[in-house]
mmCIF file of C-alpha atoms in Angstrom:
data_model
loop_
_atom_site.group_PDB
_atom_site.id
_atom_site.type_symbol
_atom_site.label_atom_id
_atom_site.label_comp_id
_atom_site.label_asym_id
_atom_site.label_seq_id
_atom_site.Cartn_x
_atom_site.Cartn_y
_atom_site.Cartn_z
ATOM 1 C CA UNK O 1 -49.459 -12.189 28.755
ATOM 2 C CA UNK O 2 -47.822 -8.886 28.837
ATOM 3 C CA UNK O 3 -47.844 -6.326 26.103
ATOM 4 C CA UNK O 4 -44.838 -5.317 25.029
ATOM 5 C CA UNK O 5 -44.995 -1.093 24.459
ATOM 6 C CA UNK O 6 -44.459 -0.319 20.712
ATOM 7 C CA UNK O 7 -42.474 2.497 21.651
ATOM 8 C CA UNK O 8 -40.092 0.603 23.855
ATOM 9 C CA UNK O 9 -40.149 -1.863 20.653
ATOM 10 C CA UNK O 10 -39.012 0.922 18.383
ATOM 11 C CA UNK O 11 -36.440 2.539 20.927
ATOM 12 C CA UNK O 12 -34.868 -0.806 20.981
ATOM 13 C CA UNK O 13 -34.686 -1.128 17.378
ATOM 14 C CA UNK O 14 -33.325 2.024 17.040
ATOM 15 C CA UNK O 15 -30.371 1.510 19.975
ATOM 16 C CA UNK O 16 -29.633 -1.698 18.020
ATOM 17 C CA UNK O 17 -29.619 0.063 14.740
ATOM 18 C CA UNK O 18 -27.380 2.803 15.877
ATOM 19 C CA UNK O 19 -25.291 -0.117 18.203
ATOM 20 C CA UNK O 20 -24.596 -2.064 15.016
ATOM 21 C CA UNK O 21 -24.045 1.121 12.625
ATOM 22 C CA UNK O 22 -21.142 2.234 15.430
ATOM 23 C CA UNK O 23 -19.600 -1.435 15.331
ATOM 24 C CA UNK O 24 -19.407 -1.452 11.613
ATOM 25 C CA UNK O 25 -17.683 1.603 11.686
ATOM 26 C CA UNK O 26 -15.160 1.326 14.113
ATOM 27 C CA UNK O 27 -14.505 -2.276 12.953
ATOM 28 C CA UNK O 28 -13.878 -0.843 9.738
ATOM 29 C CA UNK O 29 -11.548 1.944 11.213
ATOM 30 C CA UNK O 30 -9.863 -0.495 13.226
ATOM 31 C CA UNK O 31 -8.943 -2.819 10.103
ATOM 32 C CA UNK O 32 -7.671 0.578 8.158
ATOM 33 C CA UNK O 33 -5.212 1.010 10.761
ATOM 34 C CA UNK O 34 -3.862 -2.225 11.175
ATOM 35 C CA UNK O 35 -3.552 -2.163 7.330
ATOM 36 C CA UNK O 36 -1.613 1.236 7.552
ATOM 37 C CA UNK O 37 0.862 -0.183 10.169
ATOM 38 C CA UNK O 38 1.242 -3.438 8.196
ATOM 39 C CA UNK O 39 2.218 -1.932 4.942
ATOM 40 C CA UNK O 40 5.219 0.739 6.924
ATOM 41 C CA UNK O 41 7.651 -2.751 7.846
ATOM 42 C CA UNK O 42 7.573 -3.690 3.714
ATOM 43 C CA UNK O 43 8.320 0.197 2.776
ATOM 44 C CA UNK O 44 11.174 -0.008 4.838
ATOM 45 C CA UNK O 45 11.985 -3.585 4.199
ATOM 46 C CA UNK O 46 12.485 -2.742 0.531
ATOM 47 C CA UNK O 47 14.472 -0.066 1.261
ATOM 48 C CA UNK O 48 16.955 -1.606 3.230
ATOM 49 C CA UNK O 49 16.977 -4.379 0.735
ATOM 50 C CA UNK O 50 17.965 -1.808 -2.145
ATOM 51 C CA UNK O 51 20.367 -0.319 -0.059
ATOM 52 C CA UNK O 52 21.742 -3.625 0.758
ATOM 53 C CA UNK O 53 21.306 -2.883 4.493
ATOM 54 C CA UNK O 54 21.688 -6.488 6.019
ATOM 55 C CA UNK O 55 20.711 -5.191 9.723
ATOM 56 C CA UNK O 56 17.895 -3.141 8.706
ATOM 57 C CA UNK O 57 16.821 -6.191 6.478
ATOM 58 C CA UNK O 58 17.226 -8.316 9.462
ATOM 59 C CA UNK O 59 14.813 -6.261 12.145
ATOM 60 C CA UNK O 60 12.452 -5.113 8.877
ATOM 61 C CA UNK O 61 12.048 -9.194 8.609
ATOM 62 C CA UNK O 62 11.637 -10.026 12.606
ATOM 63 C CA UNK O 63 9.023 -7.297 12.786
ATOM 64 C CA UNK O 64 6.849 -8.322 10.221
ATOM 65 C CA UNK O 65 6.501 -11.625 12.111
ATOM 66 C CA UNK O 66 5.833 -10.017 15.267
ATOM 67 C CA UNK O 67 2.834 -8.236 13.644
ATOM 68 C CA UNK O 68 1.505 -10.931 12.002
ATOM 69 C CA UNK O 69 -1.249 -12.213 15.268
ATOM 70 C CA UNK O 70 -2.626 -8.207 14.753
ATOM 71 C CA UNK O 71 -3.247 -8.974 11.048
ATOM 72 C CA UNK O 72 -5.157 -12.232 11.635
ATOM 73 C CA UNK O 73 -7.960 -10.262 12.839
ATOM 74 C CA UNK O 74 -8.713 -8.343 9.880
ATOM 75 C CA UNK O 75 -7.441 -10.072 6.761
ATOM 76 C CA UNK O 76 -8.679 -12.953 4.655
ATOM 77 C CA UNK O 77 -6.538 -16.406 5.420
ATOM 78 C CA UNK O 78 -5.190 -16.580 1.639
ATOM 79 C CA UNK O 79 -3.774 -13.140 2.392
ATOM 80 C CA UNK O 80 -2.046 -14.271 5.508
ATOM 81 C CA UNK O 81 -0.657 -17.229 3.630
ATOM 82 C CA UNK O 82 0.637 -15.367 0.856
ATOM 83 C CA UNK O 83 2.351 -12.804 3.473
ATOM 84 C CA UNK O 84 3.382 -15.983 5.200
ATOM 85 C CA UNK O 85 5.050 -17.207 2.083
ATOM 86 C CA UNK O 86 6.868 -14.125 1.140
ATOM 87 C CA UNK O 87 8.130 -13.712 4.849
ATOM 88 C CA UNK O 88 9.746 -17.184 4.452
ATOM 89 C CA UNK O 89 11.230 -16.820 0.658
ATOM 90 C CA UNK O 90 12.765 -13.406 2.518
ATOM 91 C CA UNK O 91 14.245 -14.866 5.401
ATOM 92 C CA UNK O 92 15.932 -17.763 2.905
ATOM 93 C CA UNK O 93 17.064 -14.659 0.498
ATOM 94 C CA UNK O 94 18.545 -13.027 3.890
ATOM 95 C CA UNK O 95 20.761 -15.823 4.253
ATOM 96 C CA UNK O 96 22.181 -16.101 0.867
ATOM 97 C CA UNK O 97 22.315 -11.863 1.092
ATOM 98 C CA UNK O 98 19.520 -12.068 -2.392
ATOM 99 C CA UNK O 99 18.523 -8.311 -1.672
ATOM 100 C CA UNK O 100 16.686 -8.159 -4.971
ATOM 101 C CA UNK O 101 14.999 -11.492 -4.184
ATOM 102 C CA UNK O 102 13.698 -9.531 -0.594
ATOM 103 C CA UNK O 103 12.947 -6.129 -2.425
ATOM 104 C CA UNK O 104 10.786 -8.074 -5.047
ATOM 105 C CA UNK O 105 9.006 -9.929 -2.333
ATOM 106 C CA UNK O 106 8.516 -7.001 -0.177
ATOM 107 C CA UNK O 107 6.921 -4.804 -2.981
ATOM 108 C CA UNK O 108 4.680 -7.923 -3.669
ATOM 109 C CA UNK O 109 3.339 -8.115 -0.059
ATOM 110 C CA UNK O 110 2.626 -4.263 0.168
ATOM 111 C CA UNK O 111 0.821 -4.441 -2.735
ATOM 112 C CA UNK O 112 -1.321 -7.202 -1.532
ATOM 113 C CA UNK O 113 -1.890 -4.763 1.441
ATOM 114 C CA UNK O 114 -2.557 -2.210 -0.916
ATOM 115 C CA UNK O 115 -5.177 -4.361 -2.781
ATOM 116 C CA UNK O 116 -6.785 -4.927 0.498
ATOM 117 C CA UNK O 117 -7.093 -0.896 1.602
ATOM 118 C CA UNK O 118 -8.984 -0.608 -2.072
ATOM 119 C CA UNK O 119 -11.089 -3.369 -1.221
ATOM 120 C CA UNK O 120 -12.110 -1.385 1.893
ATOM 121 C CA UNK O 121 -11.283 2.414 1.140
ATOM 122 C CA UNK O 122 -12.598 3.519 -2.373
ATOM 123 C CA UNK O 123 -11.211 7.033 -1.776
ATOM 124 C CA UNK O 124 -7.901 8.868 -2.542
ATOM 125 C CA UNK O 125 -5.504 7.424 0.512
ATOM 126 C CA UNK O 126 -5.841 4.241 -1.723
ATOM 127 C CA UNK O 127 -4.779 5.738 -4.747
ATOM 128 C CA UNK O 128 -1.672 7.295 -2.998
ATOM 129 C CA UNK O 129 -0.545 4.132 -1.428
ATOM 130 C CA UNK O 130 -0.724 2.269 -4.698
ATOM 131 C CA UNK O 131 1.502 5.571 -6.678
ATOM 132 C CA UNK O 132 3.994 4.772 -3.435
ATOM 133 C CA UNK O 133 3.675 0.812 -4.492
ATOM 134 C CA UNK O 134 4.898 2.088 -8.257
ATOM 135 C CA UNK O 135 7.663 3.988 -7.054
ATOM 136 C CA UNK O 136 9.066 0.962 -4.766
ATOM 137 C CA UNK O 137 8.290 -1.253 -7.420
ATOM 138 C CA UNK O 138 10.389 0.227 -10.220
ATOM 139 C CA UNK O 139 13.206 0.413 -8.205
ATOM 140 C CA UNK O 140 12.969 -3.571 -7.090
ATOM 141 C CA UNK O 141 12.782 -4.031 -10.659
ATOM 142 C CA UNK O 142 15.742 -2.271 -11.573
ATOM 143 C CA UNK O 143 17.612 -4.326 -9.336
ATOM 144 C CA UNK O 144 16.830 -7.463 -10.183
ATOM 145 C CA UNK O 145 19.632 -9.314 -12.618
ATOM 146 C CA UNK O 146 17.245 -9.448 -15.829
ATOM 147 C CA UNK O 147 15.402 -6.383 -16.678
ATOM 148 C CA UNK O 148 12.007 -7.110 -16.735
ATOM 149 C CA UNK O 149 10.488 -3.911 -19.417
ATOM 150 C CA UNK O 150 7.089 -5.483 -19.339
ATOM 151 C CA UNK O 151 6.270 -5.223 -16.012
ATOM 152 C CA UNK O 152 8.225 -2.260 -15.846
ATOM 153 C CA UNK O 153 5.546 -0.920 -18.216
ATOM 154 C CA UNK O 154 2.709 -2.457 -16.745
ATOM 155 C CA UNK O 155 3.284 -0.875 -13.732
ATOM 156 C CA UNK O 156 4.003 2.792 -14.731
ATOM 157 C CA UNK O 157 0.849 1.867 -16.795
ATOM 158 C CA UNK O 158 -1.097 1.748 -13.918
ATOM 159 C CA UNK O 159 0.380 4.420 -12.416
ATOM 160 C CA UNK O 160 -0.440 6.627 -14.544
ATOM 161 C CA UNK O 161 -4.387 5.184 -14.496
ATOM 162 C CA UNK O 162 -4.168 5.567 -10.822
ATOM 163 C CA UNK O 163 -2.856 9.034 -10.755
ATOM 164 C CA UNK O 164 -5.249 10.355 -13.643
ATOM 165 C CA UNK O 165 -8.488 8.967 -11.268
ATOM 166 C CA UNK O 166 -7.135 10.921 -8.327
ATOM 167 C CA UNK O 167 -5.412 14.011 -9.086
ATOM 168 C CA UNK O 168 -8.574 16.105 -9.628
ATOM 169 C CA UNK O 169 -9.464 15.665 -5.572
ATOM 170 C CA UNK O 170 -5.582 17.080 -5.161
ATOM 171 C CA UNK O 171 -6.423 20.834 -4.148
ATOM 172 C CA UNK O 172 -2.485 21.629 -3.437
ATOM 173 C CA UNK O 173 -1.676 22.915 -7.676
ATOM 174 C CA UNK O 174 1.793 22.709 -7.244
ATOM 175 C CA UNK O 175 1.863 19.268 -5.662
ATOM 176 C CA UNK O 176 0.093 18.097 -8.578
ATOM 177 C CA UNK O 177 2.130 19.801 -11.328
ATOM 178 C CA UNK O 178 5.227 17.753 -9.628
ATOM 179 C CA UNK O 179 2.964 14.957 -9.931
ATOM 180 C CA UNK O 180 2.063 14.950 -13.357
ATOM 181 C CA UNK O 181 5.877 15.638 -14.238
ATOM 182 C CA UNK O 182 6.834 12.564 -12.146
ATOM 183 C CA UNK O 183 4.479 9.987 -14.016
ATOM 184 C CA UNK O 184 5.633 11.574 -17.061
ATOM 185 C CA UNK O 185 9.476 11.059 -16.879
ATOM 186 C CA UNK O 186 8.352 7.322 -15.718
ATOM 187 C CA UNK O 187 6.642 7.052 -18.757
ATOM 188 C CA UNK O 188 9.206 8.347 -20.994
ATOM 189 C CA UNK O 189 12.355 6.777 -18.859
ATOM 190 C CA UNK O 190 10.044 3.558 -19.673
ATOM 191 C CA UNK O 191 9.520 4.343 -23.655
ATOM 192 C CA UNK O 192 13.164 5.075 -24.146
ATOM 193 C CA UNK O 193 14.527 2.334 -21.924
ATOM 194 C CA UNK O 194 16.651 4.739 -19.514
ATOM 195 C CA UNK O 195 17.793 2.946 -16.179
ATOM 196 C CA UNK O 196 18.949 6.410 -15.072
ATOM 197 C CA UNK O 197 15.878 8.098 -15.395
ATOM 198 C CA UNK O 198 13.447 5.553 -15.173
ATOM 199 C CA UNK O 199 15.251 5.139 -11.277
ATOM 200 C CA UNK O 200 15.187 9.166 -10.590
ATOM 201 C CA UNK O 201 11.753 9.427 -11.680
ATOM 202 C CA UNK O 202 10.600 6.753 -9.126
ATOM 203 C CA UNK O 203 12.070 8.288 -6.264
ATOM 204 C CA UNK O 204 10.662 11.830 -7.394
ATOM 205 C CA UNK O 205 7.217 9.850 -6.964
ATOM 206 C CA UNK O 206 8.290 8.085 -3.776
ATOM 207 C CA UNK O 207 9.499 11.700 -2.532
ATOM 208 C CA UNK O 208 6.081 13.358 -3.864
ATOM 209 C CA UNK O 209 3.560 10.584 -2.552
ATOM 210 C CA UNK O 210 5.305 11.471 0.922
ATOM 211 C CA UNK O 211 3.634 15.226 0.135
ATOM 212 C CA UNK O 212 0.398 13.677 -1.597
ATOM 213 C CA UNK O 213 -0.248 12.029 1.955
ATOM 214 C CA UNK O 214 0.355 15.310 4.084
ATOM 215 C CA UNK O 215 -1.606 17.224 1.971
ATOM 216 C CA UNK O 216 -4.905 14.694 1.575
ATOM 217 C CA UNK O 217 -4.444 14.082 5.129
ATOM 218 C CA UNK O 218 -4.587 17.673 6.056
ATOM 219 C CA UNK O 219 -7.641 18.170 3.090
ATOM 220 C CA UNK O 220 -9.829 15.618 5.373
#
C-alpha cells in the first residue's frame, strides 16, 4: 500500500480549510447583497403608497415578484411566505386603491428584511437600515384611519435603542448631532401626540439615515 506524504496531507487540509473559509465568505457577501436589493422595491413601495402614486405602486408591486426566485436562495422559507403573503394582501389593496393597507404591509416586509441583515450583519449598516425602517414606519402609521400611539411609541422606542447602540461608531459630529435631534423631536412629537411633528421628524430621520449610509459606507 502506498504512503500517503504527511505534508501533501496537511497541504490538502490547508487548501480545503482556506477553500471552505472563501465559500463562507462570499456566500455570506452574496446573501448581504441580495438582502440590500430586496429591501430598495419596499422603500419605494411605501413611498409611492403614501404619496398615493397608483403607477409607481403598480411597478413597486410587479418588481418585487420578479425578485422573488433571487431571494429563494438565501432566505429561510417562513420568510418567503410571509413576503409572499404581504405581496398578495398588496396587490388586493392595489385594487381597492387601500394605500395605507400597502404602506403598512410594505414597512412590515422591509423590516422582516431588516431582521434578517441583523441576523447576519451584527455591525452598524444594520442599525441604519432599521433607523430608515422607523422613519417609514411612522409615516405608514400616520396614515392609517385609526391612530395607532402604541406602536407609534414602540417604534420610536426602539429607535431610539437602536440609535443610542450605534452612534458612538458615527465619526461624522455633525451627522450625529442631526441625529440625536431627529430621535428627539420623534420622541417628543410622540409624548405630546403631534401628527405634525411626529411626521417632520420622521422624514428628518429618513433624510439623515440617507447621510448615516454615505458616511459609514465611506468610514469602511
Amino acid at each position: 500500500m502506498k504512503k500517503n506524504n504527511p505534508l501533501s496531507i496537511l497541504a490538502a487540509v490547508l487548501f480545503l480549510t482556506i477553500f471552505i473559509s472563501h465559500s463562507a465568505a462570499a456566500q455570506h457577501e452574496n446573501r448581504k447583497e441580495i438582502l440590500f436589493e430586496a429591501m430598495s422595491p419596499y422603500e419605494d413601495l411605501t413611498e409611492f403608497a403614501l404619496a398615493d402614486n397608483a403607477a409607481g405602486v403598480e411597478s413597486a408591486i410587479r418588481s418585487l415578484i420578479i425578485s422573488k426566485p433571487r431571494q429563494k436562495a438565501v432566505l429561510p422559507k417562513h420568510i418567503i411566505d410571509h413576503l409572499s403573503d404581504n405581496i398578495e394582501k398588496m396587490a388586493v389593496a392595489q385594487n381597492s386603491g387601500d394605500y395605507a393597507v400597502i404602506a403598512q404591509c410594505a414597512v412590515d416586509s422591509y423590516k422582516t428584511l431588516v431582521d434578517e441583515l441583523e441576523a447576519a450583519e451584527s455591525d452598524i449598516q444594520a442599525g441604519v437600515q432599521y433607523l430608515d425602517f422607523v422613519g417609514f414606519d411612522v409615516h405608514a402609521l400616520l396614515k392609517q384611519k385609526e391612530m395607532d400611539w402604541e406602536s407609534i411609541r414602540t417604534v420610536v422606542r426602539e429607535g431610539s435603542s437602536r440609535w443610542n447602540t450605534i452612534k458612538r461608531r458615527v465619526r461624522n459630529k455633525a451627522l450625529k448631532d442631526s441625529m440625536d435631534t431627529a430621535i428627539g423631536g420623534l420622541i417628543a412629537a410622540t409624548e405630546s401626540g403631534n401628527r405634525e411633528m411626529l411626521a417632520f421628524a420622521a422624514q428628518i430621520d429618513l433624510d439623515l439615515v440617507d447621510l448615516l449610509e454615505v458616511s459609514v459606507e465611506s468610514e469602511k
